[in-house]
PDB file of C-alpha atoms in Angstrom:
ATOM      1  CA  GLN H   1       4.812  15.797 -30.886  1.00 96.00           C
ATOM      2  CA  VAL H   2       6.801  13.490 -28.586  1.00 97.00           C
ATOM      3  CA  GLN H   3       6.044  10.134 -29.847  1.00 98.00           C
ATOM      4  CA  LEU H   4       6.702   6.275 -29.349  1.00 98.00           C
ATOM      5  CA  VAL H   5       6.207   4.294 -32.241  1.00 98.00           C
ATOM      6  CA  GLN H   6       6.083   0.580 -31.906  1.00 98.00           C
ATOM      7  CA  SER H   7       6.515  -2.220 -34.497  1.00 98.00           C
ATOM      8  CA  GLY H   8       3.251  -4.870 -34.587  1.00 97.00           C
ATOM      9  CA  ALA H   9       1.849  -7.908 -33.303  1.00 98.00           C
ATOM     10  CA  GLU H  10       4.337 -10.988 -33.232  1.00 98.00           C
ATOM     11  CA  VAL H  11       2.767 -14.457 -33.130  1.00 98.00           C
ATOM     12  CA  LYS H  12       5.791 -17.162 -31.461  1.00 98.00           C
ATOM     13  CA  LYS H  13       5.782 -20.795 -30.987  1.00 98.00           C
ATOM     14  CA  PRO H  14       7.458 -21.201 -27.847  1.00 98.00           C
ATOM     15  CA  GLY H  15      11.302 -21.313 -27.722  1.00 97.00           C
ATOM     16  CA  ALA H  16      11.618 -18.569 -30.678  1.00 98.00           C
ATOM     17  CA  SER H  17      12.467 -15.030 -29.854  1.00 98.00           C
ATOM     18  CA  VAL H  18      11.246 -12.103 -30.570  1.00 98.00           C
ATOM     19  CA  LYS H  19      12.464  -8.690 -31.452  1.00 98.00           C
ATOM     20  CA  VAL H  20      10.154  -5.961 -30.101  1.00 98.00           C
ATOM     21  CA  SER H  21      11.115  -1.826 -31.497  1.00 98.00           C
ATOM     22  CA  CYS H  22      10.237   1.789 -30.528  1.00 98.00           C
ATOM     23  CA  LYS H  23      10.720   4.073 -32.427  1.00 98.00           C
ATOM     24  CA  ALA H  24      11.010   7.902 -31.104  1.00 98.00           C
ATOM     25  CA  SER H  25       9.957  11.040 -32.119  1.00 98.00           C
ATOM     26  CA  GLY H  26       9.556  14.515 -31.157  1.00 97.00           C
ATOM     27  CA  TYR H  27      13.188  14.548 -28.646  1.00 97.00           C
ATOM     28  CA  THR H  28      16.412  13.744 -28.298  1.00 97.00           C
ATOM     29  CA  PHE H  29      16.384   9.844 -28.385  1.00 97.00           C
ATOM     30  CA  THR H  30      19.899   9.388 -26.876  1.00 96.00           C
ATOM     31  CA  GLY H  31      18.811  11.937 -24.209  1.00 95.00           C
ATOM     32  CA  TYR H  32      16.329  10.156 -22.142  1.00 96.00           C
ATOM     33  CA  TYR H  33      16.639   6.003 -20.851  1.00 96.00           C
ATOM     34  CA  MET H  34      13.987   3.896 -22.681  1.00 98.00           C
ATOM     35  CA  HIS H  35      11.831   1.793 -20.081  1.00 98.00           C
ATOM     36  CA  TRP H  36      10.189  -1.748 -21.106  1.00 98.00           C
ATOM     37  CA  VAL H  37       7.407  -3.295 -19.564  1.00 98.00           C
ATOM     38  CA  ARG H  38       5.057  -5.783 -20.273  1.00 98.00           C
ATOM     39  CA  GLN H  39       1.412  -6.807 -19.237  1.00 98.00           C
ATOM     40  CA  ALA H  40       0.097 -10.481 -19.319  1.00 97.00           C
ATOM     41  CA  PRO H  41      -3.908 -11.010 -20.415  1.00 97.00           C
ATOM     42  CA  GLY H  42      -5.851  -9.330 -17.322  1.00 95.00           C
ATOM     43  CA  GLN H  43      -2.979  -9.068 -14.925  1.00 95.00           C
ATOM     44  CA  GLY H  44      -0.812  -5.677 -14.213  1.00 96.00           C
ATOM     45  CA  LEU H  45       2.218  -3.982 -15.360  1.00 97.00           C
ATOM     46  CA  GLU H  46       5.866  -6.293 -15.075  1.00 97.00           C
ATOM     47  CA  TRP H  47       9.080  -3.935 -15.538  1.00 97.00           C
ATOM     48  CA  MET H  48      11.850  -5.651 -18.208  1.00 97.00           C
ATOM     49  CA  GLY H  49      14.321  -3.266 -18.166  1.00 97.00           C
ATOM     50  CA  ARG H  50      15.506  -0.276 -19.022  1.00 96.00           C
ATOM     51  CA  ILE H  51      18.437   0.879 -21.601  1.00 97.00           C
ATOM     52  CA  ASN H  52      20.436   4.400 -21.934  1.00 96.00           C
ATOM     53  CA  PRO H  53      20.304   4.852 -25.867  1.00 96.00           C
ATOM     54  CA  ASN H  54      23.448   7.277 -25.298  1.00 95.00           C
ATOM     55  CA  SER H  55      25.799   4.761 -23.672  1.00 95.00           C
ATOM     56  CA  GLY H  56      24.239   1.357 -24.450  1.00 96.00           C
ATOM     57  CA  GLY H  57      24.435   0.215 -20.770  1.00 95.00           C
ATOM     58  CA  THR H  58      21.353  -1.588 -19.465  1.00 96.00           C
ATOM     59  CA  ASN H  59      19.686  -2.861 -16.202  1.00 94.00           C
ATOM     60  CA  TYR H  60      17.361  -5.336 -16.716  1.00 96.00           C
ATOM     61  CA  ALA H  61      14.945  -6.775 -13.595  1.00 94.00           C
ATOM     62  CA  GLN H  62      16.606 -10.185 -12.433  1.00 93.00           C
ATOM     63  CA  LYS H  63      13.337 -11.852 -13.793  1.00 94.00           C
ATOM     64  CA  PHE H  64      14.480 -11.227 -17.312  1.00 96.00           C
ATOM     65  CA  GLN H  65      18.224 -11.951 -16.860  1.00 95.00           C
ATOM     66  CA  GLY H  66      19.215 -13.930 -19.840  1.00 96.00           C
ATOM     67  CA  ARG H  67      16.750 -14.181 -21.725  1.00 98.00           C
ATOM     68  CA  VAL H  68      16.098 -10.150 -22.487  1.00 98.00           C
ATOM     69  CA  THR H  69      18.502  -8.115 -24.650  1.00 98.00           C
ATOM     70  CA  MET H  70      18.118  -4.347 -25.407  1.00 98.00           C
ATOM     71  CA  THR H  71      19.611  -2.465 -27.672  1.00 98.00           C
ATOM     72  CA  ARG H  72      19.559   0.927 -29.386  1.00 98.00           C
ATOM     73  CA  ASP H  73      19.639   2.298 -32.953  1.00 98.00           C
ATOM     74  CA  THR H  74      20.484   5.728 -32.240  1.00 97.00           C
ATOM     75  CA  SER H  75      20.941   6.558 -36.629  1.00 97.00           C
ATOM     76  CA  ILE H  76      17.465   5.538 -36.522  1.00 97.00           C
ATOM     77  CA  SER H  77      16.067   6.687 -33.058  1.00 98.00           C
ATOM     78  CA  THR H  78      15.293   3.596 -31.798  1.00 98.00           C
ATOM     79  CA  ALA H  79      15.301   1.086 -29.297  1.00 98.00           C
ATOM     80  CA  TYR H  80      14.680  -2.810 -29.178  1.00 98.00           C
ATOM     81  CA  MET H  81      13.375  -5.175 -26.509  1.00 98.00           C
ATOM     82  CA  GLU H  82      14.658  -9.007 -27.930  1.00 98.00           C
ATOM     83  CA  LEU H  83      12.983 -11.981 -25.285  1.00 98.00           C
ATOM     84  CA  SER H  84      14.059 -15.830 -26.541  1.00 98.00           C
ATOM     85  CA  ARG H  85      13.717 -18.808 -25.253  1.00 98.00           C
ATOM     86  CA  LEU H  86       9.845 -17.517 -25.620  1.00 98.00           C
ATOM     87  CA  ARG H  87       7.098 -19.819 -23.261  1.00 97.00           C
ATOM     88  CA  SER H  88       3.069 -19.237 -22.715  1.00 97.00           C
ATOM     89  CA  ASP H  89       3.564 -17.475 -20.349  1.00 97.00           C
ATOM     90  CA  ASP H  90       5.211 -14.547 -21.797  1.00 98.00           C
ATOM     91  CA  THR H  91       2.170 -13.712 -23.931  1.00 98.00           C
ATOM     92  CA  ALA H  92       1.189 -10.173 -23.258  1.00 98.00           C
ATOM     93  CA  VAL H  93       0.910  -6.557 -24.742  1.00 98.00           C
ATOM     94  CA  TYR H  94       5.039  -4.937 -24.588  1.00 98.00           C
ATOM     95  CA  TYR H  95       5.283  -1.496 -24.010  1.00 98.00           C
ATOM     96  CA  CYS H  96       8.337   0.955 -24.293  1.00 98.00           C
ATOM     97  CA  ALA H  97       8.675   3.697 -22.269  1.00 98.00           C
ATOM     98  CA  ARG H  98      10.480   6.853 -22.009  1.00 98.00           C
ATOM     99  CA  ASP H  99      12.175   8.067 -18.698  1.00 96.00           C
ATOM    100  CA  ARG H 100      10.729  11.510 -17.244  1.00 94.00           C
ATOM    101  CA  ILE H 101      14.056  13.205 -17.044  1.00 92.00           C
ATOM    102  CA  THR H 102      16.955  13.380 -19.232  1.00 89.00           C
ATOM    103  CA  ILE H 103      19.910  11.375 -18.946  1.00 88.00           C
ATOM    104  CA  PHE H 104      22.061  14.363 -17.199  1.00 89.00           C
ATOM    105  CA  GLY H 105      19.171  14.555 -14.905  1.00 86.00           C
ATOM    106  CA  VAL H 106      19.809  11.247 -13.930  1.00 88.00           C
ATOM    107  CA  VAL H 107      23.826  11.652 -13.502  1.00 86.00           C
ATOM    108  CA  THR H 108      23.953  14.936 -11.251  1.00 86.00           C
ATOM    109  CA  ARG H 109      20.714  13.134  -8.942  1.00 84.00           C
ATOM    110  CA  GLY H 110      21.270   9.553  -9.169  1.00 86.00           C
ATOM    111  CA  TYR H 111      19.981   6.073 -10.518  1.00 84.00           C
ATOM    112  CA  TYR H 112      17.159   5.945  -9.065  1.00 90.00           C
ATOM    113  CA  TYR H 113      13.462   5.918 -10.430  1.00 90.00           C
ATOM    114  CA  TYR H 114      11.342   9.011 -11.714  1.00 94.00           C
ATOM    115  CA  GLY H 115       8.382   7.793 -13.527  1.00 96.00           C
ATOM    116  CA  MET H 116       7.813   6.808 -17.106  1.00 97.00           C
ATOM    117  CA  ASP H 117       6.045  10.027 -19.351  1.00 97.00           C
ATOM    118  CA  VAL H 118       5.319   8.597 -22.968  1.00 98.00           C
ATOM    119  CA  TRP H 119       4.620   5.542 -23.738  1.00 98.00           C
ATOM    120  CA  GLY H 120       4.123   3.805 -26.535  1.00 98.00           C
ATOM    121  CA  GLN H 121       0.933   2.084 -27.934  1.00 98.00           C
ATOM    122  CA  GLY H 122       2.091  -1.448 -26.822  1.00 98.00           C
ATOM    123  CA  THR H 123       2.991  -4.359 -29.405  1.00 98.00           C
ATOM    124  CA  THR H 124       0.821  -7.933 -28.752  1.00 98.00           C
ATOM    125  CA  VAL H 125       3.144 -10.519 -28.530  1.00 98.00           C
ATOM    126  CA  THR H 126       1.376 -14.400 -28.515  1.00 98.00           C
ATOM    127  CA  VAL H 127       3.293 -17.381 -27.588  1.00 98.00           C
ATOM    128  CA  SER H 128       1.427 -20.389 -29.270  1.00 96.00           C
ATOM    129  CA  SER H 129       2.019 -23.669 -30.347  1.00 94.00           C
TER     130      SER H 129
ATOM    131  CA  GLN J   1      11.766  -8.934  -6.185  1.00 49.00           C
ATOM    132  CA  SER J   2       7.567  -9.420  -5.007  1.00 59.00           C
ATOM    133  CA  ALA J   3       5.275  -6.752  -6.691  1.00 85.00           C
ATOM    134  CA  LEU J   4       3.757  -3.396  -3.793  1.00 96.00           C
ATOM    135  CA  THR J   5       0.693  -4.530  -2.401  1.00 97.00           C
ATOM    136  CA  GLN J   6      -2.822  -2.932  -3.429  1.00 97.00           C
ATOM    137  CA  PRO J   7      -6.288  -3.530  -3.321  1.00 97.00           C
ATOM    138  CA  ALA J   8      -7.316  -5.047  -6.044  1.00 96.00           C
ATOM    139  CA  SER J   9     -10.640  -2.662  -6.277  1.00 97.00           C
ATOM    140  CA  VAL J  10     -12.183   0.394  -4.788  1.00 98.00           C
ATOM    141  CA  SER J  11     -15.045   2.270  -5.648  1.00 97.00           C
ATOM    142  CA  GLY J  12     -17.046   5.686  -5.044  1.00 96.00           C
ATOM    143  CA  SER J  13     -19.789   8.057  -6.114  1.00 97.00           C
ATOM    144  CA  PRO J  14     -19.363  11.041  -8.001  1.00 97.00           C
ATOM    145  CA  GLY J  15     -17.756  13.628  -6.339  1.00 97.00           C
ATOM    146  CA  GLN J  16     -16.693  11.442  -3.332  1.00 97.00           C
ATOM    147  CA  SER J  17     -12.747  11.003  -3.017  1.00 97.00           C
ATOM    148  CA  ILE J  18     -11.433   7.218  -2.356  1.00 98.00           C
ATOM    149  CA  THR J  19      -7.759   6.607  -1.927  1.00 98.00           C
ATOM    150  CA  ILE J  20      -6.006   3.876  -3.339  1.00 98.00           C
ATOM    151  CA  SER J  21      -3.033   2.152  -1.142  1.00 98.00           C
ATOM    152  CA  CYS J  22       0.438   0.980  -2.078  1.00 98.00           C
ATOM    153  CA  THR J  23       2.552  -1.036   0.537  1.00 98.00           C
ATOM    154  CA  GLY J  24       5.745  -1.767   0.147  1.00 97.00           C
ATOM    155  CA  THR J  25       9.156  -2.232   2.201  1.00 96.00           C
ATOM    156  CA  SER J  26      12.223  -0.223   3.438  1.00 95.00           C
ATOM    157  CA  SER J  27      13.725  -1.543  -0.101  1.00 94.00           C
ATOM    158  CA  ASP J  28      10.740   0.494  -2.095  1.00 95.00           C
ATOM    159  CA  VAL J  29       8.240   2.624  -1.145  1.00 97.00           C
ATOM    160  CA  GLY J  30       9.725   3.248   2.197  1.00 96.00           C
ATOM    161  CA  GLY J  31      13.252   3.409   1.712  1.00 95.00           C
ATOM    162  CA  TYR J  32      12.931   6.449  -1.495  1.00 95.00           C
ATOM    163  CA  ASN J  33      10.974   9.107  -2.428  1.00 96.00           C
ATOM    164  CA  TYR J  34      10.506   7.731  -6.171  1.00 96.00           C
ATOM    165  CA  VAL J  35       6.919   6.357  -6.116  1.00 98.00           C
ATOM    166  CA  SER J  36       4.959   7.022  -9.472  1.00 98.00           C
ATOM    167  CA  TRP J  37       1.541   6.297 -10.001  1.00 98.00           C
ATOM    168  CA  TYR J  38      -0.312   5.256 -13.395  1.00 98.00           C
ATOM    169  CA  GLN J  39      -3.632   5.335 -14.765  1.00 98.00           C
ATOM    170  CA  GLN J  40      -4.403   3.132 -17.499  1.00 98.00           C
ATOM    171  CA  HIS J  41      -8.033   2.295 -19.212  1.00 98.00           C
ATOM    172  CA  PRO J  42      -9.144  -0.578 -21.235  1.00 96.00           C
ATOM    173  CA  GLY J  43      -7.197  -1.222 -24.042  1.00 95.00           C
ATOM    174  CA  LYS J  44      -5.218   1.976 -23.639  1.00 97.00           C
ATOM    175  CA  ALA J  45      -1.099   2.677 -22.500  1.00 98.00           C
ATOM    176  CA  PRO J  46      -1.014   3.734 -19.315  1.00 98.00           C
ATOM    177  CA  LYS J  47      -0.284   7.366 -18.301  1.00 98.00           C
ATOM    178  CA  LEU J  48       1.451   9.240 -15.813  1.00 98.00           C
ATOM    179  CA  MET J  49      -0.380  10.467 -13.106  1.00 98.00           C
ATOM    180  CA  ILE J  50       1.918  11.034 -10.256  1.00 98.00           C
ATOM    181  CA  TYR J  51       5.935  10.756 -10.216  1.00 98.00           C
ATOM    182  CA  GLU J  52       8.067  11.097  -6.649  1.00 97.00           C
ATOM    183  CA  VAL J  53       5.286  10.323  -4.561  1.00 97.00           C
ATOM    184  CA  SER J  54       3.598  13.835  -4.676  1.00 98.00           C
ATOM    185  CA  ASN J  55       4.372  15.633  -8.166  1.00 97.00           C
ATOM    186  CA  ARG J  56       1.827  16.011 -10.831  1.00 98.00           C
ATOM    187  CA  PRO J  57       2.876  16.051 -14.473  1.00 97.00           C
ATOM    188  CA  SER J  58       2.064  18.886 -16.742  1.00 96.00           C
ATOM    189  CA  GLY J  59      -1.798  18.690 -17.564  1.00 96.00           C
ATOM    190  CA  VAL J  60      -3.020  16.065 -14.631  1.00 97.00           C
ATOM    191  CA  SER J  61      -6.001  17.930 -12.813  1.00 97.00           C
ATOM    192  CA  ASN J  62      -4.976  18.310  -9.151  1.00 96.00           C
ATOM    193  CA  ARG J  63      -7.962  16.126  -8.023  1.00 98.00           C
ATOM    194  CA  PHE J  64      -5.115  13.346  -8.130  1.00 98.00           C
ATOM    195  CA  SER J  65      -2.658  13.807  -5.057  1.00 98.00           C
ATOM    196  CA  GLY J  66      -0.291  11.205  -3.805  1.00 98.00           C
ATOM    197  CA  SER J  67       1.684  10.950  -0.539  1.00 97.00           C
ATOM    198  CA  LYS J  68       3.748   8.578   1.909  1.00 98.00           C
ATOM    199  CA  SER J  69       3.972   7.167   5.484  1.00 97.00           C
ATOM    200  CA  GLY J  70       6.927   4.672   6.085  1.00 97.00           C
ATOM    201  CA  ASN J  71       6.379   1.922   3.544  1.00 97.00           C
ATOM    202  CA  THR J  72       2.951   2.897   2.491  1.00 98.00           C
ATOM    203  CA  ALA J  73       2.190   4.953  -0.408  1.00 98.00           C
ATOM    204  CA  SER J  74      -1.414   6.337  -1.784  1.00 98.00           C
ATOM    205  CA  LEU J  75      -3.805   7.519  -4.376  1.00 98.00           C
ATOM    206  CA  THR J  76      -6.379  10.459  -3.620  1.00 98.00           C
ATOM    207  CA  ILE J  77      -8.365  10.963  -6.126  1.00 98.00           C
ATOM    208  CA  SER J  78     -10.813  13.974  -4.915  1.00 97.00           C
ATOM    209  CA  GLY J  79     -14.178  14.947  -6.830  1.00 97.00           C
ATOM    210  CA  LEU J  80     -14.704  11.246  -8.206  1.00 97.00           C
ATOM    211  CA  GLN J  81     -15.694  11.790 -11.934  1.00 97.00           C
ATOM    212  CA  ALA J  82     -17.000   8.965 -14.078  1.00 97.00           C
ATOM    213  CA  GLU J  83     -14.083   9.348 -16.298  1.00 97.00           C
ATOM    214  CA  ASP J  84     -11.408   8.511 -13.810  1.00 98.00           C
ATOM    215  CA  GLU J  85     -13.001   4.696 -14.336  1.00 98.00           C
ATOM    216  CA  ALA J  86     -10.161   3.076 -14.410  1.00 98.00           C
ATOM    217  CA  ASP J  87      -7.097   0.591 -13.475  1.00 98.00           C
ATOM    218  CA  TYR J  88      -3.907   2.558 -11.045  1.00 98.00           C
ATOM    219  CA  TYR J  89      -0.580   1.088 -10.590  1.00 98.00           C
ATOM    220  CA  CYS J  90       2.060   1.864  -7.960  1.00 98.00           C
ATOM    221  CA  SER J  91       5.324   1.848  -9.028  1.00 98.00           C
ATOM    222  CA  SER J  92       8.753   2.155  -7.082  1.00 97.00           C
ATOM    223  CA  TYR J  93      12.502   2.439  -7.224  1.00 96.00           C
ATOM    224  CA  THR J  94      13.578  -1.275  -5.358  1.00 94.00           C
ATOM    225  CA  SER J  95      17.180  -1.218  -3.941  1.00 92.00           C
ATOM    226  CA  SER J  96      16.955  -4.878  -4.646  1.00 86.00           C
ATOM    227  CA  SER J  97      17.816  -4.623  -8.177  1.00 81.00           C
ATOM    228  CA  THR J  98      18.266  -0.873  -8.464  1.00 81.00           C
ATOM    229  CA  GLY J  99      15.462  -1.093 -10.689  1.00 92.00           C
ATOM    230  CA  VAL J 100      11.096  -0.646 -10.623  1.00 96.00           C
ATOM    231  CA  VAL J 101       8.831  -2.813  -8.730  1.00 97.00           C
ATOM    232  CA  PHE J 102       4.996  -1.918  -9.830  1.00 97.00           C
ATOM    233  CA  GLY J 103       2.032  -2.835  -7.545  1.00 97.00           C
ATOM    234  CA  GLY J 104      -0.804  -5.179  -8.872  1.00 96.00           C
ATOM    235  CA  GLY J 105      -3.455  -2.726  -9.863  1.00 97.00           C
ATOM    236  CA  THR J 106      -6.646  -1.756  -8.195  1.00 97.00           C
ATOM    237  CA  LYS J 107      -9.806  -1.517 -10.894  1.00 98.00           C
ATOM    238  CA  LEU J 108     -11.499   1.983  -9.878  1.00 98.00           C
ATOM    239  CA  THR J 109     -14.785   1.706 -10.172  1.00 97.00           C
ATOM    240  CA  VAL J 110     -17.403   4.959 -10.361  1.00 96.00           C
ATOM    241  CA  LEU J 111     -20.583   4.194  -8.839  1.00 92.00           C
TER     242      LEU J 111
END
């Protein structure tokens, strides 16, 4: 079955970096965009950006520009999200989520937003001194 | 970019219908038919319920429907059931960043 499995919980100090992984299975990893979304405790969802696993191309939310880096390793069907210069307000659950349509579909229909149909289980990142 | 605006909470009795609104601008909800809705139960990952304003993914109950008028999208749940009690989030494409923006979320309570 289609599945996204994320890495385990992390505890980091302010100023450090964290790298979260998301391993895909059950579908062609390079065929779909991967989004990253986070959720602070008791708060709503916040989109961080997306990566094209085929080309490596990225699109980051303005808020995270300069602090976030999304990469992938196609040989192991894994996407990564690294956030640097961590602050206490980066404490959150971080999710990876697959785009609903294929990259070919995006090329055909346009670079918009078609929904996220498969989600990882989430990775808790705690930033504390 | 600013989050889309949703009511903090809505409630309804079993069997009733409720509607959750999601207000944006002409740069997001009003300008494009790329609105999605997600359901999230406590401690769980979100689940896609509606995509492209009014389409249901396979396996989602037809009690869930979506629509849009101007800068406001809506999610309607008919025949409320206890299991519908959850948080609901709208999201939209935004031309501000060629990315995605979420609403603040609405807590649905089934009385």
